[in-house]
mmCIF file of C-alpha atoms and ligand atoms in Angstrom:
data_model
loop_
_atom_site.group_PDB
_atom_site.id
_atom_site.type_symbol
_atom_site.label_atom_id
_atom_site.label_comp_id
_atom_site.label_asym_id
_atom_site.label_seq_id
_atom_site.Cartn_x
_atom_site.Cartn_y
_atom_site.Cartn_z
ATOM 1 C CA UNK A 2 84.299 131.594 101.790
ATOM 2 C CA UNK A 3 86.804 128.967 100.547
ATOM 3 C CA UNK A 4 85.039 126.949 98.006
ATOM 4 C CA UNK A 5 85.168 122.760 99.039
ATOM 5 C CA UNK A 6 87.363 120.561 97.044
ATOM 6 C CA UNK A 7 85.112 117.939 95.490
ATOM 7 C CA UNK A 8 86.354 117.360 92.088
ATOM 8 C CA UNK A 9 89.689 115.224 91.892
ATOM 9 C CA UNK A 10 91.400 114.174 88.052
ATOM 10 C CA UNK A 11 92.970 110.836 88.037
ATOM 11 C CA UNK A 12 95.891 111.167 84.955
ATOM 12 C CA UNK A 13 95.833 107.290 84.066
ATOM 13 C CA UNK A 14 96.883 107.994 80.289
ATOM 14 C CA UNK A 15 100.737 106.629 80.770
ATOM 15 C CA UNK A 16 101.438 103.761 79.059
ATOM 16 C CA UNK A 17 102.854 101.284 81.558
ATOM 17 C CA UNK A 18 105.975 100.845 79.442
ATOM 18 C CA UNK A 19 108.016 99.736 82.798
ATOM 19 C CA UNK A 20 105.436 97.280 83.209
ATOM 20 C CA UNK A 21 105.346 95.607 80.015
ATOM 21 C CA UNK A 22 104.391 92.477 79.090
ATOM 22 C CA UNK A 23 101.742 92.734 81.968
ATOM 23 C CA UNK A 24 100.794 96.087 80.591
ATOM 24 C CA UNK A 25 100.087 94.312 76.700
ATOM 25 C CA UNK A 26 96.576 94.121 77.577
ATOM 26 C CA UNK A 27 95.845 95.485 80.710
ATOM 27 C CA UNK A 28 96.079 99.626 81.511
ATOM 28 C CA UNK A 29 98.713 99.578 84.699
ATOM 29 C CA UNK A 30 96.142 101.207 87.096
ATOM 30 C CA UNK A 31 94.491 97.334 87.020
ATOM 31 C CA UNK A 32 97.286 95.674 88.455
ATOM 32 C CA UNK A 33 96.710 94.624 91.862
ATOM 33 C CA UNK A 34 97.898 94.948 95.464
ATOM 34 C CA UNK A 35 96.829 91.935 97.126
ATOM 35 C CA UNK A 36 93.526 91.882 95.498
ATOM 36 C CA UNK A 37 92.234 95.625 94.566
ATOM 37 C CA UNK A 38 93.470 97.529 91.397
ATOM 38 C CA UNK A 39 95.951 100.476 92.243
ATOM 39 C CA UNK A 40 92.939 102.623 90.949
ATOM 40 C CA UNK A 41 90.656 101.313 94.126
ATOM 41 C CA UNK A 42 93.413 102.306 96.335
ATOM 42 C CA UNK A 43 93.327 106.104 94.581
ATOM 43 C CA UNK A 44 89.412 106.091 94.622
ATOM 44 C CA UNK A 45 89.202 105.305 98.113
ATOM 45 C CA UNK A 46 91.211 108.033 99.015
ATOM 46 C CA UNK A 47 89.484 110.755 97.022
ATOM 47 C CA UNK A 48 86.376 109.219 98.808
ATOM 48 C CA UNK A 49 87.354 109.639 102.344
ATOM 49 C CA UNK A 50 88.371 113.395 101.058
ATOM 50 C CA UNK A 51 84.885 113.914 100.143
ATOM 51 C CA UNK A 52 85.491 114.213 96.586
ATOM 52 C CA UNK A 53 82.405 113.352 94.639
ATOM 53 C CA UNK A 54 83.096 114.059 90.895
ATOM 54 C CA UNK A 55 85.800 111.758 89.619
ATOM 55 C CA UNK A 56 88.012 112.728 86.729
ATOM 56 C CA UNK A 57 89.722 109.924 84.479
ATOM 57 C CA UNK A 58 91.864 111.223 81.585
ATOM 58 C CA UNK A 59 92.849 108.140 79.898
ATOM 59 C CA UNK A 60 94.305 107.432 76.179
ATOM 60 C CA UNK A 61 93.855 104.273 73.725
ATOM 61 C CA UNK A 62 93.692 100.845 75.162
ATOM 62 C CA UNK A 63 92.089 101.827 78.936
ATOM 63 C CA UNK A 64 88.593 100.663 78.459
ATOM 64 C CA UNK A 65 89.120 97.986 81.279
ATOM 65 C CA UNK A 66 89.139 100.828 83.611
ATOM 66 C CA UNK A 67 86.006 101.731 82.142
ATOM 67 C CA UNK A 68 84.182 98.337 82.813
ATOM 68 C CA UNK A 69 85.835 98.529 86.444
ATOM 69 C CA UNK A 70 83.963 100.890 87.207
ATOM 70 C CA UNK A 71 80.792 99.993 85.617
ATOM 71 C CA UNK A 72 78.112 98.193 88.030
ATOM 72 C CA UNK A 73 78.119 94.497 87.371
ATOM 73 C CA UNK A 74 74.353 93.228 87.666
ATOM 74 C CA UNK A 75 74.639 89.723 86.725
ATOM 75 C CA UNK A 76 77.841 88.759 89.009
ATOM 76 C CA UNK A 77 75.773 90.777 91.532
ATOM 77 C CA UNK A 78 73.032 88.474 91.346
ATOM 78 C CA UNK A 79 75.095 85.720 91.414
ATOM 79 C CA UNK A 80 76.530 86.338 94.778
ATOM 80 C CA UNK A 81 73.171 87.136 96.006
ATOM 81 C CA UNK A 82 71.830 84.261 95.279
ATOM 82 C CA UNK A 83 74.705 81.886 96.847
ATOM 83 C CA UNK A 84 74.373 84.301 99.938
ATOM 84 C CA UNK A 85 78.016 85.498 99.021
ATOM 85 C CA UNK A 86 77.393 88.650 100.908
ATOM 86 C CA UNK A 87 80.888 89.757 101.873
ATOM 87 C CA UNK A 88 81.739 89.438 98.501
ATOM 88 C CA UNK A 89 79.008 91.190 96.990
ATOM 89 C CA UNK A 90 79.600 93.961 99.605
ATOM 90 C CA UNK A 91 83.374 93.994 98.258
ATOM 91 C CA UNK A 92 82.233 94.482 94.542
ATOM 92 C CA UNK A 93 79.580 97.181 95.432
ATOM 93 C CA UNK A 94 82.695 99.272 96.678
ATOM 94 C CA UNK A 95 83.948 99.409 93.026
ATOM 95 C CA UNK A 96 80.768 101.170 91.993
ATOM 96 C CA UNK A 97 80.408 104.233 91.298
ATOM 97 C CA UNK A 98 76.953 106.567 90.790
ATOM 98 C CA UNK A 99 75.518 107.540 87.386
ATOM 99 C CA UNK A 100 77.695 110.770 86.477
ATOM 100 C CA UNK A 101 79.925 111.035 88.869
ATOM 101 C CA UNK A 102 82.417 109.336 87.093
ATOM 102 C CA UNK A 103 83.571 111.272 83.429
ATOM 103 C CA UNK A 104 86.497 110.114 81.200
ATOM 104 C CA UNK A 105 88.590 112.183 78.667
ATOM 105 C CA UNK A 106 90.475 111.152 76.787
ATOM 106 C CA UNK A 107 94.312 112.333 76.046
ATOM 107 C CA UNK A 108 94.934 112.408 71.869
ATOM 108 C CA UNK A 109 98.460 112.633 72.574
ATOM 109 C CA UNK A 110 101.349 111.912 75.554
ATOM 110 C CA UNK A 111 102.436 115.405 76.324
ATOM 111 C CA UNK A 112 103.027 115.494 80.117
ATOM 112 C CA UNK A 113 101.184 115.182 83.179
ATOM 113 C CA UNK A 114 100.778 119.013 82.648
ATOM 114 C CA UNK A 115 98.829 118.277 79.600
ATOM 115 C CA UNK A 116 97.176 115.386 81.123
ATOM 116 C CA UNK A 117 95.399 117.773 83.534
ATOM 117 C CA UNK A 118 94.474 120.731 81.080
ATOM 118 C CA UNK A 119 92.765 117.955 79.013
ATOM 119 C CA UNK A 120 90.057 118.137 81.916
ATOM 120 C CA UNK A 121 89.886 121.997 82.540
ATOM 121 C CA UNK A 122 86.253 122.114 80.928
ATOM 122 C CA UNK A 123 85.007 119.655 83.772
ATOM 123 C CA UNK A 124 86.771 121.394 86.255
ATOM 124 C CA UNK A 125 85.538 124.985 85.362
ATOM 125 C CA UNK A 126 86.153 127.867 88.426
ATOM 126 C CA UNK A 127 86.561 125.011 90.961
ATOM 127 C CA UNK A 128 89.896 123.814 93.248
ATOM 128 C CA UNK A 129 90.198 120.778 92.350
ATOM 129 C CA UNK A 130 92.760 117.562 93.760
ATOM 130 C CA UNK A 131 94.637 115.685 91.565
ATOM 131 C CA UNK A 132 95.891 112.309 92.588
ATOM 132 C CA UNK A 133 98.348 110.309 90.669
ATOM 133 C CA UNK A 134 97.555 106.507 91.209
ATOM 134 C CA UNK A 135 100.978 105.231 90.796
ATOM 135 C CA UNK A 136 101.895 106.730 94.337
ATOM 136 C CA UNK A 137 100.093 104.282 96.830
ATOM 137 C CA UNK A 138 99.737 105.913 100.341
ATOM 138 C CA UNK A 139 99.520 103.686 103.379
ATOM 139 C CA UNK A 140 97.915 106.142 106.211
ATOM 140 C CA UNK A 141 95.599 105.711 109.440
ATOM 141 C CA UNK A 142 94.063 109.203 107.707
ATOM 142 C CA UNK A 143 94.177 108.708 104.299
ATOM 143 C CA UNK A 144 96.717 111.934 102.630
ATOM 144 C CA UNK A 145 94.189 113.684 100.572
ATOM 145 C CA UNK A 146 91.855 113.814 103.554
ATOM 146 C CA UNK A 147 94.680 114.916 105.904
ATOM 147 C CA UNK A 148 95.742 117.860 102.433
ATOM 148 C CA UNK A 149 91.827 119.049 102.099
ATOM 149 C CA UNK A 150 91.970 119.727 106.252
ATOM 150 C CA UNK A 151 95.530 121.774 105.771
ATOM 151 C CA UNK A 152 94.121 123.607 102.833
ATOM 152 C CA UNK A 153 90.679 124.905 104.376
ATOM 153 C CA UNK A 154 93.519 126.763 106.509
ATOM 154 C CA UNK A 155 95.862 127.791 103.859
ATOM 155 C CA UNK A 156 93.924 127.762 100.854
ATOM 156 C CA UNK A 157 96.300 128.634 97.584
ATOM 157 C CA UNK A 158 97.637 125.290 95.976
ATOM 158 C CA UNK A 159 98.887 122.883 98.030
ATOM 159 C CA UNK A 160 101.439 119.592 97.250
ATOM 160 C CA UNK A 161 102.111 116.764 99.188
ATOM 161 C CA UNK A 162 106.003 116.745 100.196
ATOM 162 C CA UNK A 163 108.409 113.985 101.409
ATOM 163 C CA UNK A 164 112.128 114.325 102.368
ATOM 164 C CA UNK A 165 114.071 112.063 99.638
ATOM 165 C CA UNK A 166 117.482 111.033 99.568
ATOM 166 C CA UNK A 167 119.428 113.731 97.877
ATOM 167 C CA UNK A 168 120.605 111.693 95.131
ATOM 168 C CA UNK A 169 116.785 110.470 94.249
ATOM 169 C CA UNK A 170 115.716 114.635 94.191
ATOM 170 C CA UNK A 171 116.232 114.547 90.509
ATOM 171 C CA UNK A 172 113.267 111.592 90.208
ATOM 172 C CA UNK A 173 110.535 114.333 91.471
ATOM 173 C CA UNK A 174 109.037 117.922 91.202
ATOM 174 C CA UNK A 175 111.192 119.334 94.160
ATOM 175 C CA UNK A 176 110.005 122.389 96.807
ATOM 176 C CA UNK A 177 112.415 125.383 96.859
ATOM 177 C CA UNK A 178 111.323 126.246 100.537
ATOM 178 C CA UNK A 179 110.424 130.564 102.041
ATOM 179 C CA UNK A 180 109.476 129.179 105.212
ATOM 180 C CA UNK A 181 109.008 125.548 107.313
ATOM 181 C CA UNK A 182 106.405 125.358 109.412
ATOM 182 C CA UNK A 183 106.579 121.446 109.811
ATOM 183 C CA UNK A 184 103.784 120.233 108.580
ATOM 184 C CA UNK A 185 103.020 122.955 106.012
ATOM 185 C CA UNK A 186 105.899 124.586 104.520
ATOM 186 C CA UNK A 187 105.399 127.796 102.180
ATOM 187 C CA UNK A 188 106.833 127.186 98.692
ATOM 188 C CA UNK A 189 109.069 130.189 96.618
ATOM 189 C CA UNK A 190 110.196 128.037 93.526
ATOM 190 C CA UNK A 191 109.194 124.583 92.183
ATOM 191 C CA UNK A 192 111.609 122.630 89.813
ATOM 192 C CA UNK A 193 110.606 119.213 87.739
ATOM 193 C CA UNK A 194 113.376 116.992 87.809
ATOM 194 C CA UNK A 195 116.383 119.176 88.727
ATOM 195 C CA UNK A 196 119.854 117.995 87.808
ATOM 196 C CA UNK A 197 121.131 116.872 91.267
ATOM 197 C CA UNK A 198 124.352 119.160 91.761
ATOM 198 C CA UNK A 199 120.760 121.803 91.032
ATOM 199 C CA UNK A 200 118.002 120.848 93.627
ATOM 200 C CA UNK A 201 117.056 123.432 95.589
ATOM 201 C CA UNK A 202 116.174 121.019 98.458
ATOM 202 C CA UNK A 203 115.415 117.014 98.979
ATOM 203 C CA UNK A 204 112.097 117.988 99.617
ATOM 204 C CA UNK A 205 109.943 116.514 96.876
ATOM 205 C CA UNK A 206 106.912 116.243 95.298
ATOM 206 C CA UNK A 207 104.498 113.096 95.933
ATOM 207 C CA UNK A 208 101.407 112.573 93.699
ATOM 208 C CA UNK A 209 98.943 114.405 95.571
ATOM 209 C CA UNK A 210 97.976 117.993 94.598
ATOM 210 C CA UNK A 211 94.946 120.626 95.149
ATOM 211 C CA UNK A 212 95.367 123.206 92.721
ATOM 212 C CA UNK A 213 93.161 126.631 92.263
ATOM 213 C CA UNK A 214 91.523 126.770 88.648
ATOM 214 C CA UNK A 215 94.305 129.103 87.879
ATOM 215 C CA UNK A 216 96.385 126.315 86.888
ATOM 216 C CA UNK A 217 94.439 125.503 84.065
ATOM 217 C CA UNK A 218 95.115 128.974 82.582
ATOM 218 C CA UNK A 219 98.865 128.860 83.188
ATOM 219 C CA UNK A 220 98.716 125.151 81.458
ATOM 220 C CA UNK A 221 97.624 126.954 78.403
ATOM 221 C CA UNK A 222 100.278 129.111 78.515
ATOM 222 C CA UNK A 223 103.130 127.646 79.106
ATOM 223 C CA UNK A 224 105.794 125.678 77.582
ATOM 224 C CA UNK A 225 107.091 122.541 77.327
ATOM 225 C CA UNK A 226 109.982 121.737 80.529
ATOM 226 C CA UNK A 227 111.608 118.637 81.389
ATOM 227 C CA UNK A 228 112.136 115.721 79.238
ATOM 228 C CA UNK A 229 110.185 118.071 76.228
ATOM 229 C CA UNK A 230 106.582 117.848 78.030
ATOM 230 C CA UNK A 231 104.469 119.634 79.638
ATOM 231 C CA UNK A 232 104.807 119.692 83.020
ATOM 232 C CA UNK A 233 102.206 120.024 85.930
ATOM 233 C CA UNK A 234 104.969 121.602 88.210
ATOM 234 C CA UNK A 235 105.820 124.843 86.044
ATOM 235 C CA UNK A 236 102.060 125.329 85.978
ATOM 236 C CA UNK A 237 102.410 125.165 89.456
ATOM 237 C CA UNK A 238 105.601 127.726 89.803
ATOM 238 C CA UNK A 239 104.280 130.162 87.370
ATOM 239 C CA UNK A 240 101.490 130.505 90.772
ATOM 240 C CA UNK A 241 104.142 131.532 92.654
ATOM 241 C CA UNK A 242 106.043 134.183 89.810
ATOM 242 C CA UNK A 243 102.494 135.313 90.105
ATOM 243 C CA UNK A 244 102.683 136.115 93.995
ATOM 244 C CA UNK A 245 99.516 133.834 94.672
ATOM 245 C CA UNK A 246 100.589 130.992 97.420
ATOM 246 C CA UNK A 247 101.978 127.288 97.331
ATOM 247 C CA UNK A 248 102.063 125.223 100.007
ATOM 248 C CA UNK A 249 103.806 121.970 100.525
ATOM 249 C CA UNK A 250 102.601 119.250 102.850
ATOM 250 C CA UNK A 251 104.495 116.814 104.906
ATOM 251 C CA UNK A 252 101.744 113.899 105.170
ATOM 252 C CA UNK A 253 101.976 111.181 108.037
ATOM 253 C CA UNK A 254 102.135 107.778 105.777
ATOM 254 C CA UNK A 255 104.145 105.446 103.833
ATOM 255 C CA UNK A 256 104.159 106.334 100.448
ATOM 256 C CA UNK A 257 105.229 103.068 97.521
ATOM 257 C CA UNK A 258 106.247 104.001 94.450
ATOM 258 C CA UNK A 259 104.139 101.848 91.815
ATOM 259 C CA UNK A 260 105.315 103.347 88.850
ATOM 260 C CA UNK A 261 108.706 100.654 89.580
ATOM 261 C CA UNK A 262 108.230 97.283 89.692
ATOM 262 C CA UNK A 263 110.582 97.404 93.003
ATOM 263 C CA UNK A 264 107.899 99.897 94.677
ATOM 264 C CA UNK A 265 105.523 97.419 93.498
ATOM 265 C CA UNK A 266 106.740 95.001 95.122
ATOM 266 C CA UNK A 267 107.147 96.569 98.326
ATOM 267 C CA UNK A 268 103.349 97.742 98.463
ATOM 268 C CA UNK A 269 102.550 94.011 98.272
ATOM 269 C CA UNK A 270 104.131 92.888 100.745
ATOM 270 C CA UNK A 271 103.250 95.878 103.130
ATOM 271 C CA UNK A 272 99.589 96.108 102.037
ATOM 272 C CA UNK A 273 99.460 92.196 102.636
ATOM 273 C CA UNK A 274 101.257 92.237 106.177
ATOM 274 C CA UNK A 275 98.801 94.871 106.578
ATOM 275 C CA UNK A 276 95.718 92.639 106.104
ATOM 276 C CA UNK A 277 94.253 90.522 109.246
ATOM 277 C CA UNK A 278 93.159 87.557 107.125
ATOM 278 C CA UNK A 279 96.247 87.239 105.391
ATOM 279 C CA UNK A 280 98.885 89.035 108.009
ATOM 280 C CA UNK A 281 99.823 85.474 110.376
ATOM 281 C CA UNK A 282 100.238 83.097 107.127
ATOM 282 C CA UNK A 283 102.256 85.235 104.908
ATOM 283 C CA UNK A 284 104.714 86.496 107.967
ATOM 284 C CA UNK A 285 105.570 83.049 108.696
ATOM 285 C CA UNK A 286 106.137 82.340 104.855
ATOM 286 C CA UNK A 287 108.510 86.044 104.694
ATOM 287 C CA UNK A 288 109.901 85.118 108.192
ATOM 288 C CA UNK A 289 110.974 81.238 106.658
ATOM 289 C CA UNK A 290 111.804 82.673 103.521
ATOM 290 C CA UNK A 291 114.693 85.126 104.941
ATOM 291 C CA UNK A 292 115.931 82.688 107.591
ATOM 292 C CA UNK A 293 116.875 80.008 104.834
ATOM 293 C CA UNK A 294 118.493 83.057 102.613
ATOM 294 C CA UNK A 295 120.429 83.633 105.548
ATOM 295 C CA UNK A 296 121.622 80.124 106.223
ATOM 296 C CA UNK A 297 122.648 79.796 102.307
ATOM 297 C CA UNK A 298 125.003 82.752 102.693
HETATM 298 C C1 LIG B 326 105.349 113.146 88.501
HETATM 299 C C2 LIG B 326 105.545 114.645 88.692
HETATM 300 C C3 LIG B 326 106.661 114.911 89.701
HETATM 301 C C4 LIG B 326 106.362 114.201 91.010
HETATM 302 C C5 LIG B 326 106.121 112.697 90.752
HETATM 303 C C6 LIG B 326 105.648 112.024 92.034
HETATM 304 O O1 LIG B 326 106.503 112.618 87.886
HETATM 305 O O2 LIG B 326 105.849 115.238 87.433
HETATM 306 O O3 LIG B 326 106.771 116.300 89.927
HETATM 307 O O4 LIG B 326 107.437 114.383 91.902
HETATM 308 O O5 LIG B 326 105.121 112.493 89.745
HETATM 309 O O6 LIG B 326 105.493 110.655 91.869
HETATM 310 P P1 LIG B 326 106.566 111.159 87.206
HETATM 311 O O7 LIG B 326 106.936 110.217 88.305
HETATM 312 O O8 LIG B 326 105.224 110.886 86.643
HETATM 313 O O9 LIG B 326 107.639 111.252 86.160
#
């Protein structure tokens, strides 16, 4: 029997650099759409996957993420006692249980690659999901959920795909494709950042992975790849030089790209129009907004 995916690793070690000055004092994953941290939005997927032990390898300078997540008694009380109980209901999302919450920490900024192998004792013989919170995915099924239900049919490792435009292929891990099946295609090579006149498709890699426990051993092995680090997609490939199977997965949703302050942006504004006590206000302000950029053209 196929052994259930509950332990996901969140890589939140990256400096922010693109985000700086914000990121002087505050780890990226804090940053907000609308009103929750990116790192809510990542939680709350792994949740509705029905992953229960949460990973966090961090580096220096991340302990806010570490109070995030701690349970907050006094502002608790607080609330209950002004009979704020939406609110309180809000912050008792952020909490998570006694253990099942560990953080490692990452000595060193060697690739997402090494990022993940910094967590292989937690993750032992297990699959396990990794979810990378700088892509934010907007979906009536959330994508891990929709990956975990593919997988229990393909098993192997599995990453979530999207079609880019050619020219952007050289951004992402990108899918040499055997076969398409639509939703699910079958994977026979895996490239990190291909030059572009060298990408075996424009199908690339989005943040979302299940991986067998065999990718810990090949991140031991092997070397450093693109841009002199180690990289979570050769771990991936050396599956496939090994004849075991990969699997990409087309997921229905709008993925924003929070690792640019432009896909930042974007999520705001979509994650805002998305919300019913904000949604009639803020379209009349964007709908305003564009018609007097229009008439001062
Ligand atoms: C990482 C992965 C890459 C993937 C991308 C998705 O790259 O290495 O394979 O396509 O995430 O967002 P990064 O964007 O961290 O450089």
């Amino acid at each position: 029997m196929k052994k259930r995916v509950t332990k996901a690793i969140f890589p939140v070690a990256g400096k922010g650099t693109r985000f700086l000055p914000a990121t002087k004092s505050i780890p990226k994953e804090i940053m907000t759409l609308v009103d929750r941290p990116l790192i809510q939005y990542a939680i709350d997927e792994a949740r509705a996957a029905g992953i229960k032990d949460f990973i966090f390898v961090t580096s220096r300078g991340k302990s806010a993420l570490e109070d995030y997540f701690d349970h907050s008694p006094e502002l608790e009380n607080t609330l209950r006692k002004a009979g704020k109980d939406d609110l309180l209901a809000t912050l008792k999302t952020t909490n998570m249980d006694s253990g099942a919450i560990a953080y490692i920490r990452q000595h060193k900024a060697m690739g997402l690659g090494h990022a993940v192998w910094c967590a292989r004792r937690l993750i032992g013989n297990e699959p396990f999901a990794v979810i990378l919170p700088d892509d934010v995915i907007a979906a009536e099924k959330p994508c891990l959920q929709q990956m975990v239900e593919a997988h229990a049919e393909t098993g192997g490792c599995m990453v979530a795909a999207m079609e880019v435009p050619p020219e952007k292929a050289s951004s992402y891990g990108v899918l040499d494709v055997r076969q398409d099946n639509g939703e699910t295609v079958s994977v026979q090579g895996m490239v990190e950042k291909p030059p572009v006149d060298e990408a075996p498709s424009n199908l690339a890699v989005i943040g979302r992975y299940i991986l067998t426990p065999d990718i810990m051993r090949n991140l031991s092995r092997i070397k450093t790849g693109s841009g002199g680090e180690i990289q979570l997609t050769d771990a991936i490939a050396a599956e496939i030089e090994a004849d075991r199977d990969v699997f990409g997965y087309r997921f229905r949703g709008q993925r924003f790209d929070c690792g640019s302050k432009s896909g930042f942006l974007q999520a705001t504004v979509a994650f805002g129009l998305g919300r019913e006590d904000l949604r009639d206000e803020f379209d009349d302000y964007l709908r305003e907004l564009m018609s007097m950029r229009q008439a001062a053209q």
